[in-house]
Coordinates of C-alpha atoms in Angstrom, one line a residue:
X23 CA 43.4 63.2 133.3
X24 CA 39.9 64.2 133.6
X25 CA 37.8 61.4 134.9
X26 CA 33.6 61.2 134.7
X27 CA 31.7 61.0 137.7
X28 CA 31.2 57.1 136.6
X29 CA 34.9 56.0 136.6
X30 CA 35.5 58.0 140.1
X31 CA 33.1 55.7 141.3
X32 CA 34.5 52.5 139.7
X33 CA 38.4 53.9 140.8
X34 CA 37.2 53.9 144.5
X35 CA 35.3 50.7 144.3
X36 CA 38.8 49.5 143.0
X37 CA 41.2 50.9 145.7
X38 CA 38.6 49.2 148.1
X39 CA 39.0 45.7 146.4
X40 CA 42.9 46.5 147.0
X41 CA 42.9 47.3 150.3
X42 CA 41.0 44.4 151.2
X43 CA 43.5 42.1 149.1
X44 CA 46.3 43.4 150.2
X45 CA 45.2 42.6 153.6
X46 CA 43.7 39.2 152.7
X47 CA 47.0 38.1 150.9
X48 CA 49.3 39.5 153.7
X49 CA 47.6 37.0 156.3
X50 CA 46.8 34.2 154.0
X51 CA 50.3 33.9 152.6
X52 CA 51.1 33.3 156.2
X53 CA 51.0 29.6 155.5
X54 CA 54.2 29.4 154.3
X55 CA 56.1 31.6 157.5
X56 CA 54.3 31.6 160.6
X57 CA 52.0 28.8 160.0
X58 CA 54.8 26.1 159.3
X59 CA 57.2 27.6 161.7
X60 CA 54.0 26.7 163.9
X61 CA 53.9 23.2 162.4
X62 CA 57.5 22.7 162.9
X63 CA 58.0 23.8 166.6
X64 CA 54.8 23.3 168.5
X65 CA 52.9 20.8 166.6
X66 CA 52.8 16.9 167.2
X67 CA 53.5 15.6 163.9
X68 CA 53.9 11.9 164.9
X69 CA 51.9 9.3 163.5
X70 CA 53.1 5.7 165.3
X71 CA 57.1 5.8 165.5
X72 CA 57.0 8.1 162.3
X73 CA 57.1 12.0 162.3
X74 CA 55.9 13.8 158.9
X75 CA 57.6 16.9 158.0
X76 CA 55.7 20.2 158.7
X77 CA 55.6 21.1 154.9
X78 CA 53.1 18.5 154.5
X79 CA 50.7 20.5 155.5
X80 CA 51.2 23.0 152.6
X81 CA 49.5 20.4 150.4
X82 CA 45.8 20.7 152.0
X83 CA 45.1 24.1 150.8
X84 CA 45.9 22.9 146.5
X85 CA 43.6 19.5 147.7
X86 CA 40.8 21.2 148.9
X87 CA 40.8 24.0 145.8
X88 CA 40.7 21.1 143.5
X89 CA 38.0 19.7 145.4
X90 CA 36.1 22.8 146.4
X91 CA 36.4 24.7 143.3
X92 CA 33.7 23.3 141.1
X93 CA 31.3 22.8 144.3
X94 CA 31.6 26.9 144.4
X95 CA 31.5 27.7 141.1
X96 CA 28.6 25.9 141.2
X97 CA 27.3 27.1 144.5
X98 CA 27.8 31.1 143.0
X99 CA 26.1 30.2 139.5
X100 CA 23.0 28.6 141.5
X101 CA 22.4 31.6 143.4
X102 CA 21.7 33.2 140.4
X103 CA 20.5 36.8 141.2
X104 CA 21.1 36.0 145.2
X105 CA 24.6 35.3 144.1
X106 CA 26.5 38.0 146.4
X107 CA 28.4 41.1 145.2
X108 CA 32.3 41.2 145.3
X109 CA 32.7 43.1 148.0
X110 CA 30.2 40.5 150.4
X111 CA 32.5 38.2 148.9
X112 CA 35.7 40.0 149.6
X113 CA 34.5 40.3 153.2
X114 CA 33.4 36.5 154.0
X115 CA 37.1 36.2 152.6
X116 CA 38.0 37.9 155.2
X117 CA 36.5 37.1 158.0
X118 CA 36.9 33.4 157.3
X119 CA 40.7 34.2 157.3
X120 CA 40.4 35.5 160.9
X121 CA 38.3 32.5 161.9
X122 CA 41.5 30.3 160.7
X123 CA 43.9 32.4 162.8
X124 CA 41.3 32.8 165.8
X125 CA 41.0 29.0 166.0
X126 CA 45.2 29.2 166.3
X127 CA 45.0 31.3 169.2
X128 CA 43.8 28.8 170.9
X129 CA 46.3 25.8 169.7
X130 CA 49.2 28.4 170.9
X131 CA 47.6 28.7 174.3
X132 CA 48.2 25.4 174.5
X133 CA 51.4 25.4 173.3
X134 CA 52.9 28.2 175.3
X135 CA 52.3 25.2 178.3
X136 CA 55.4 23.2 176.6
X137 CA 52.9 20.9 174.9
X138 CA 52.4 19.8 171.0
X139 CA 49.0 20.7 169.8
X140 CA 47.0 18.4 167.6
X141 CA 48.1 18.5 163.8
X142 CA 43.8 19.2 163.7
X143 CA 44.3 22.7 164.5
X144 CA 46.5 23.6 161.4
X145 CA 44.0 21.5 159.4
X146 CA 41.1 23.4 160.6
X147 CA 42.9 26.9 160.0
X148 CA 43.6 25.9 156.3
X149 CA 40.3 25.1 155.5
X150 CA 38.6 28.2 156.9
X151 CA 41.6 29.7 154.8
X152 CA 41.0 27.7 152.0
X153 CA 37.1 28.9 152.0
X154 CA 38.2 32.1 152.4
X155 CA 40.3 32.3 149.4
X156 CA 37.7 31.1 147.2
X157 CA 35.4 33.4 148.4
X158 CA 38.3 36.4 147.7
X159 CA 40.5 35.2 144.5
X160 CA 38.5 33.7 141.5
X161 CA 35.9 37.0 141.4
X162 CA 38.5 39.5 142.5
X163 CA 40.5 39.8 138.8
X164 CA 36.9 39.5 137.3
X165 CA 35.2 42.3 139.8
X166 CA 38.8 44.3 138.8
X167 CA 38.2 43.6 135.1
X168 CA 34.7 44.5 134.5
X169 CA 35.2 47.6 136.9
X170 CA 38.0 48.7 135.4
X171 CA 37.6 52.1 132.8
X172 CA 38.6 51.4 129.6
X173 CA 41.3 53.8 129.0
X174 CA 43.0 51.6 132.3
X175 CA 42.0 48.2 132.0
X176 CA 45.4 46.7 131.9
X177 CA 46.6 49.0 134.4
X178 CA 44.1 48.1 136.4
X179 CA 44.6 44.5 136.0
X180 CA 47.7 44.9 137.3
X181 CA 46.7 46.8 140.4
X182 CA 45.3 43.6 141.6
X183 CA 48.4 41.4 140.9
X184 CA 50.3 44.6 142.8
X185 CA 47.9 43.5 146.3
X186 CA 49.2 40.2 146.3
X187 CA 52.6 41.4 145.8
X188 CA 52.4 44.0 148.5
X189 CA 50.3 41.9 150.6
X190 CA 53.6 39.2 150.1
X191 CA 55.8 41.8 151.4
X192 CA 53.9 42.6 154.3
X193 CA 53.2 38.7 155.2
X194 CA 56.9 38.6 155.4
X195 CA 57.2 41.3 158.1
X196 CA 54.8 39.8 160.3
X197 CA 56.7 36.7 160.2
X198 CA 59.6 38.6 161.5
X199 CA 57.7 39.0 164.8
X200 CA 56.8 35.4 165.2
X201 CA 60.1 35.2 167.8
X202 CA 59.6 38.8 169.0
X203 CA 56.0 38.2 170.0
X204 CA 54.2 35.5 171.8
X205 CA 52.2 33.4 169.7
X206 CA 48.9 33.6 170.9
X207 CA 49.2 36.9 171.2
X208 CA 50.9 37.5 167.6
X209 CA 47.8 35.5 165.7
X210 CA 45.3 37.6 167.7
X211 CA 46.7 40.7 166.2
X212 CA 46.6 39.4 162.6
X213 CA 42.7 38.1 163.8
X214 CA 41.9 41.4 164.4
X215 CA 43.1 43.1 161.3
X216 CA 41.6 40.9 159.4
X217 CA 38.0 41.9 161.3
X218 CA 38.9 45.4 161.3
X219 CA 39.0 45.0 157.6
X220 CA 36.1 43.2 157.1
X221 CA 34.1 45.4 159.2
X222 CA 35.2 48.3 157.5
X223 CA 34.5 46.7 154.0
X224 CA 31.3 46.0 155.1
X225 CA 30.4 48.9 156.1
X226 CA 30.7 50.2 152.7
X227 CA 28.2 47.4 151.0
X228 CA 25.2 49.8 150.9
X229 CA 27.4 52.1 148.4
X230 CA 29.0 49.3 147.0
X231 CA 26.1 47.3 146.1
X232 CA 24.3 50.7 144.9
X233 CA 27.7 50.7 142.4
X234 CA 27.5 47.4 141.1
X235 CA 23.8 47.6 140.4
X236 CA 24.1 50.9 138.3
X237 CA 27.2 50.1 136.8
X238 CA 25.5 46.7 135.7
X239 CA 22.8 48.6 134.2
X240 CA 25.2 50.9 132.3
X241 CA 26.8 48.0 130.9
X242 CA 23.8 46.2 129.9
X243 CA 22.2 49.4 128.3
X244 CA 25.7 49.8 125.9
X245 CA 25.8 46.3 125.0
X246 CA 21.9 46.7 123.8
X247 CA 22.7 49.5 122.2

């Protein structure tokens, strides 16, 4: 198929939104492998004579959406014209995901001594987590959606359904190293991919925000018309 100069630029801005999902989803979906095998072996989970099971922890991340949500909905629709572009948001996603795993390298430090770490350090890594997916997920299917050239909408809507499910797949096989590696040094790996990502999404936010500001102005001019 022939494609104008205009959706060439909107496919690209697309595959950049996916690569940066696909990474985003492969660390963040994390919580349910690495993170509770964490919370399981090497976290002190005792609270008086009574231990809580390590899947408690799966319920902060729904809590704090609930909670957070409407502040930043709010938070984005008060910015107004400041409000930042999908791609800044896409890497603050990011690099808030890193922050949650850097603060774990720490807490397995301290674990690799034989010691139970302080439930406070999973807690801390799922809300930089949780931050980080609402900076990522609620304007990703929109960014997707109003990007996305008409004759390919609903394939394109399904692109970004296709980087969760392939950043799924590869969450799974870095789980599979969580015995094979140690564990400090395993979460600085994922830390680093998830900076390497955001630096390299970043370093496209010149073009990017060039993108969004014509294609905007496109929009705008057919709807007037």
């Amino acid at each position: 198929a022939h494609w104008t100069p205009a959706e060439r630029r909107r496919l690209v801005m697309i595959l950049l939104l996916f690569v940066g999902a696909t990474v985003f989803w492969s660390l963040f979906e994390q919580g349910g492998s690495t993170l509770n095998l964490f919370a399981e072996r090497d976290t002190d989970r005792r609270v008086g004579g009574w231990t809580f099971p390590a899947t408690w922890f799966h319920s902060i991340n729904p809590l704090l959406i609930i909670v957070l949500a409407p502040v930043f909905a709010a938070l984005w629709v008060r910015l107004g014209p400041r409000n930042p572009d999908p791609v800044t948001k896409f890497v603050l996603g990011l690099v808030l995901v890193a922050a949650g795993f850097g603060v774990l390298i720490a807490a397995a430090a301290l674990a690799a001594s034989g010691v139970k770490v302080s439930p406070l350090w999973l807690v801390a890594t799922y809300v930089l987590h949780t931050l980080g997916e609402l900076c990522l997920s609620p304007v990703g299917l929109s960014a997707m959606s109003r990007l996305a050239p008409a004759r390919i909408a609903s394939l394109t809507m399904g692109v970004w359904f296709l980087a969760s499910a392939v950043g799924n797949y590869l969450g799974g096989r870095v789980a599979s190293l969580y015995d094979s590696f140690g564990l400090a040094a395993l979460f600085g790996v994922v830390t680093a991919v998830a900076l390497v990502a955001s630096a390299l999404l970043a370093a496209t936010l010149p073009w990017s925000r060039q993108l969004v500001h014509r294609e905007s102005k496109t929009d705008r001019e057919v709807t007037a018309n």
